[in-house]
Amino acid sequence: MFILCKWIYICNIVVLLLYFDTICATNVKNVAKLAGVVENITVYVLEDESYLINDNILRSLKLNVSWTPPNGGKQPSSYSIMITSVLNETGINKTECTESSALYTVQNKGPFSSILIPQNKLSNDMPEVQIHPTCTYKIHVYANPRAKPTGKLPEVIYKVPECIGHKCSCADAKSILPTPKVEARRAKKNFVINWNVTSNSSHIRSYVISIGIPLLISKAGHSVYNITKISTVTSTTNTFSWNMKIDGQYIKVNNGYKILIAAMDYRGCLGTQGGFTINTSKTKILNGSTMWLLLAGVAICVVVGFISIVSIYNKNGYQLVVPTRRKQTVSDLSACKLAQWPDLVFQRRNIDIYVERSEETYYKAQKDIFEVPYKYINLIRELGKGQFGKVYLGSLNNNENTLIAVKMLQCSDDACNEPEACRHQLLEEIKIMKAAGPHTHLVGLIGCCTLPNNPICILLEYMEGGDLLAYLHYRRKMKSDDASLCSFEKAISRYANIIEGNKHNNENLYDIIEKQQFIKFALDIARGMEHLQVKGIIHRDLAARNILLTSDLTLKISDFGLSRNGIYVINNMAGKIRQLPIRWMSPEAVCDRAFSSKSDVWSFGIVLWEIGTLGSFPYAGIQDNELLRYLTRDKCRLACPNTISQDIYKIMCSCWNTAPRDRPSFAQLVLDLKTLKKHLHSPHEASNPCYALLSH
């Protein structure tokens, strides 16, 4: 019996050994199918040499991440690199060190692998991480294919130094540099500005003098300024005489404007600005006190009389309505018979306000002259779709002679999956359009509907001529300049390049826009953009598709309400996709997402090229990921179209200077184009029936 039990015990041991041997073999086989863990991850920072043009260019930083392959497992087919910003440190620059992350993949090409981050491949479907001094980043690297991670992946925590080459962090500048005490007085046609600093000035290399123009009032009652640089002076200077010109253009200085001065150190970092608010009436008050006392007495009498009238109206149950003049609501729309609509609409509105006598509609209408009750808006048909909504053809008070374009929030769209974010975006668009004010070459804001219980609507001037890109495509398809042959076909739905193809085969496609008409188009756009630049508004997406036409071919800029005030940088947002018009963007906007009025000037040059080529696609032979190198390292530009003269092409090239400061302002562009216009004498523009837009 004992022997039998012994044999059974031995057999069980043998079976267990065979079982474990099989499992181990299986595991070894599985391990052989997967890559191992990478080793020796190293990280260092460097300046992007492809973007080192001169001392005036905004520089970009990159992280060089390298590693060695795994010792065991399968040979990796590729490597994945995850980079994430680390924000849990104290004392970091919160302005630049924003939350962001990105995933990169590189193919295995040898015993040593590396990657430069960001790659700047301009892909619209993947966010890039921007590298800044003093910021900290966490980098993971793993080999593919890999099993589901069971432990901690190899990682490196890397903090970027304060200065790398010419690029430095300015996080501590405001605490180190003193704040100047500023005073200013008007002397004839100049402003004399004086300042001094009371604390340590050894770090100061120069002073930057700026003018702040009031733009908006915040909810807290504080003024929001559009700040424009006037000049830079040396550290030994404490007096400056300003001729009240910006970029060679004289500006009228009003009460409430602010003179701002900031100290700058050797790194180019600015300290806290010292300011002086201009009050041009102080001297007049001192010199003419008697006159002002008399005027004050008259004003008091007028106010008392007005209050008496209001009291009488209220006692009898009436509501006094003060008529409002709204120049912003109508912008030269005689062709659409809109010149009389404000009186009609507001008369109807005031009647309803008198009857209802109350409620939020009345309060809002008095507070915001642009507010229109939603019930007066009639939608006729859809005109198009945008990122945050749809645009409809509409009318007011069922009056088809008052056609308008109605932009409404449509959160069912894929691009608008966050209703609150979309609502906020449209409200911001309304705010910017109000700040821009009326201009002949901006699509006019007629009104808005923003009350909480109604859909948000933006009421815009209806531009029956459509967009400039569609018009250029129409012109390309026209076979002859003869009146009987002038016709418009459907807009071409895709771009086609007619410059880089076979010239002989494309000769019959040209319907050359006369030089005089070209300059008229260019001047229309430049004047509209000059107005936005003075207001401190950056368009960011200036292109032929965002320029609209009236019935007499006057151009007006649209979508400037989606713009921003002042120079700014796009920060990455996790999970968000940003569609960027990279072929219209300047190098600094493409590389660092830094926009300014000078990046708009670059885009203006691209628009001129679009007009000259009848709507061709810029850089048709260049891939997106090759565009930045093409512009900066190779220093290539769009070729001069056959339809454009050299004097116009010279203006276009000035817009494409790599250094933003070397590009002209829009005021200068207007002057240059007006100079060209003086020398033109074309008999064709007025008589050529192809310039008359056919009604739809």
mmCIF file of N, CA and C in Angstrom, residues 320-326 340-355 369 371-373 376 396-397:
data_model
loop_
_atom_site.group_PDB
_atom_site.id
_atom_site.type_symbol
_atom_site.label_atom_id
_atom_site.label_comp_id
_atom_site.label_asym_id
_atom_site.label_seq_id
_atom_site.Cartn_x
_atom_site.Cartn_y
_atom_site.Cartn_z
ATOM 1 N N LEU A 320 -41.720 107.247 -21.903
ATOM 2 C CA LEU A 320 -40.952 108.099 -22.793
ATOM 3 C C LEU A 320 -39.849 107.296 -23.452
ATOM 4 N N VAL A 321 -39.829 107.322 -24.763
ATOM 5 C CA VAL A 321 -38.821 106.584 -25.519
ATOM 6 C C VAL A 321 -37.916 107.581 -26.213
ATOM 7 N N VAL A 322 -36.637 107.529 -25.895
ATOM 8 C CA VAL A 322 -35.667 108.429 -26.514
ATOM 9 C C VAL A 322 -35.197 107.818 -27.818
ATOM 10 N N PRO A 323 -35.371 108.502 -28.937
ATOM 11 C CA PRO A 323 -34.918 107.927 -30.212
ATOM 12 C C PRO A 323 -33.418 107.748 -30.213
ATOM 13 N N THR A 324 -32.988 106.683 -30.849
ATOM 14 C CA THR A 324 -31.566 106.337 -30.898
ATOM 15 C C THR A 324 -31.088 106.348 -32.327
ATOM 16 N N ARG A 325 -30.001 107.022 -32.554
ATOM 17 C CA ARG A 325 -29.404 107.010 -33.884
ATOM 18 C C ARG A 325 -28.407 105.872 -33.954
ATOM 19 N N ARG A 326 -28.597 104.986 -34.908
ATOM 20 C CA ARG A 326 -27.767 103.785 -34.991
ATOM 21 C C ARG A 326 -27.061 103.731 -36.326
ATOM 22 N N GLN A 340 -34.021 102.653 -44.879
ATOM 23 C CA GLN A 340 -35.109 103.138 -44.036
ATOM 24 C C GLN A 340 -35.472 102.182 -42.910
ATOM 25 N N TRP A 341 -34.802 101.033 -42.799
ATOM 26 C CA TRP A 341 -35.289 100.017 -41.870
ATOM 27 C C TRP A 341 -35.154 100.382 -40.401
ATOM 28 N N PRO A 342 -34.113 101.135 -39.938
ATOM 29 C CA PRO A 342 -34.003 101.374 -38.500
ATOM 30 C C PRO A 342 -35.205 102.105 -37.922
ATOM 31 N N ASP A 343 -35.662 103.185 -38.613
ATOM 32 C CA ASP A 343 -36.815 103.920 -38.102
ATOM 33 C C ASP A 343 -38.040 103.031 -38.030
ATOM 34 N N LEU A 344 -38.241 102.221 -39.071
ATOM 35 C CA LEU A 344 -39.391 101.323 -39.111
ATOM 36 C C LEU A 344 -39.354 100.330 -37.964
ATOM 37 N N VAL A 345 -38.204 99.688 -37.806
ATOM 38 C CA VAL A 345 -38.080 98.650 -36.785
ATOM 39 C C VAL A 345 -38.195 99.225 -35.391
ATOM 40 N N PHE A 346 -37.481 100.310 -35.127
ATOM 41 C CA PHE A 346 -37.483 100.837 -33.771
ATOM 42 C C PHE A 346 -38.791 101.526 -33.425
ATOM 43 N N GLN A 347 -39.479 102.053 -34.437
ATOM 44 C CA GLN A 347 -40.806 102.571 -34.166
ATOM 45 C C GLN A 347 -41.715 101.452 -33.696
ATOM 46 N N ARG A 348 -41.650 100.305 -34.382
ATOM 47 C CA ARG A 348 -42.450 99.148 -33.987
ATOM 48 C C ARG A 348 -42.035 98.648 -32.605
ATOM 49 N N ARG A 349 -40.739 98.626 -32.359
ATOM 50 C CA ARG A 349 -40.241 98.176 -31.064
ATOM 51 C C ARG A 349 -40.723 99.096 -29.961
ATOM 52 N N ASN A 350 -40.664 100.412 -30.186
ATOM 53 C CA ASN A 350 -41.050 101.352 -29.147
ATOM 54 C C ASN A 350 -42.535 101.264 -28.836
ATOM 55 N N ILE A 351 -43.345 100.989 -29.841
ATOM 56 C CA ILE A 351 -44.775 100.793 -29.589
ATOM 57 C C ILE A 351 -44.984 99.606 -28.672
ATOM 58 N N ASP A 352 -44.307 98.497 -28.976
ATOM 59 C CA ASP A 352 -44.443 97.311 -28.134
ATOM 60 C C ASP A 352 -43.926 97.568 -26.726
ATOM 61 N N ILE A 353 -42.856 98.324 -26.622
ATOM 62 C CA ILE A 353 -42.325 98.635 -25.293
ATOM 63 C C ILE A 353 -43.334 99.465 -24.513
ATOM 64 N N TYR A 354 -43.986 100.405 -25.173
ATOM 65 C CA TYR A 354 -44.979 101.242 -24.502
ATOM 66 C C TYR A 354 -46.151 100.402 -24.026
ATOM 67 N N VAL A 355 -46.601 99.453 -24.867
ATOM 68 C CA VAL A 355 -47.731 98.612 -24.491
ATOM 69 C C VAL A 355 -47.347 97.679 -23.349
ATOM 70 N N ILE A 369 -28.427 99.293 -27.397
ATOM 71 C CA ILE A 369 -29.190 99.752 -28.555
ATOM 72 C C ILE A 369 -29.215 98.721 -29.664
ATOM 73 N N GLU A 371 -29.870 95.478 -29.160
ATOM 74 C CA GLU A 371 -30.738 94.358 -28.801
ATOM 75 C C GLU A 371 -32.054 94.432 -29.570
ATOM 76 N N VAL A 372 -32.416 93.336 -30.234
ATOM 77 C CA VAL A 372 -33.655 93.235 -31.010
ATOM 78 C C VAL A 372 -34.471 92.067 -30.467
ATOM 79 N N PRO A 373 -35.757 92.251 -30.181
ATOM 80 C CA PRO A 373 -36.577 91.125 -29.713
ATOM 81 C C PRO A 373 -36.590 89.994 -30.741
ATOM 82 N N TYR A 376 -39.215 89.466 -33.707
ATOM 83 C CA TYR A 376 -39.229 90.265 -34.924
ATOM 84 C C TYR A 376 -38.331 89.696 -36.012
ATOM 85 N N LEU A 396 -36.778 91.450 -41.016
ATOM 86 C CA LEU A 396 -37.300 92.013 -39.776
ATOM 87 C C LEU A 396 -38.743 92.432 -39.984
ATOM 88 N N ASN A 397 -39.603 92.050 -39.052
ATOM 89 C CA ASN A 397 -41.020 92.421 -39.107
ATOM 90 C C ASN A 397 -41.708 91.952 -40.379
#
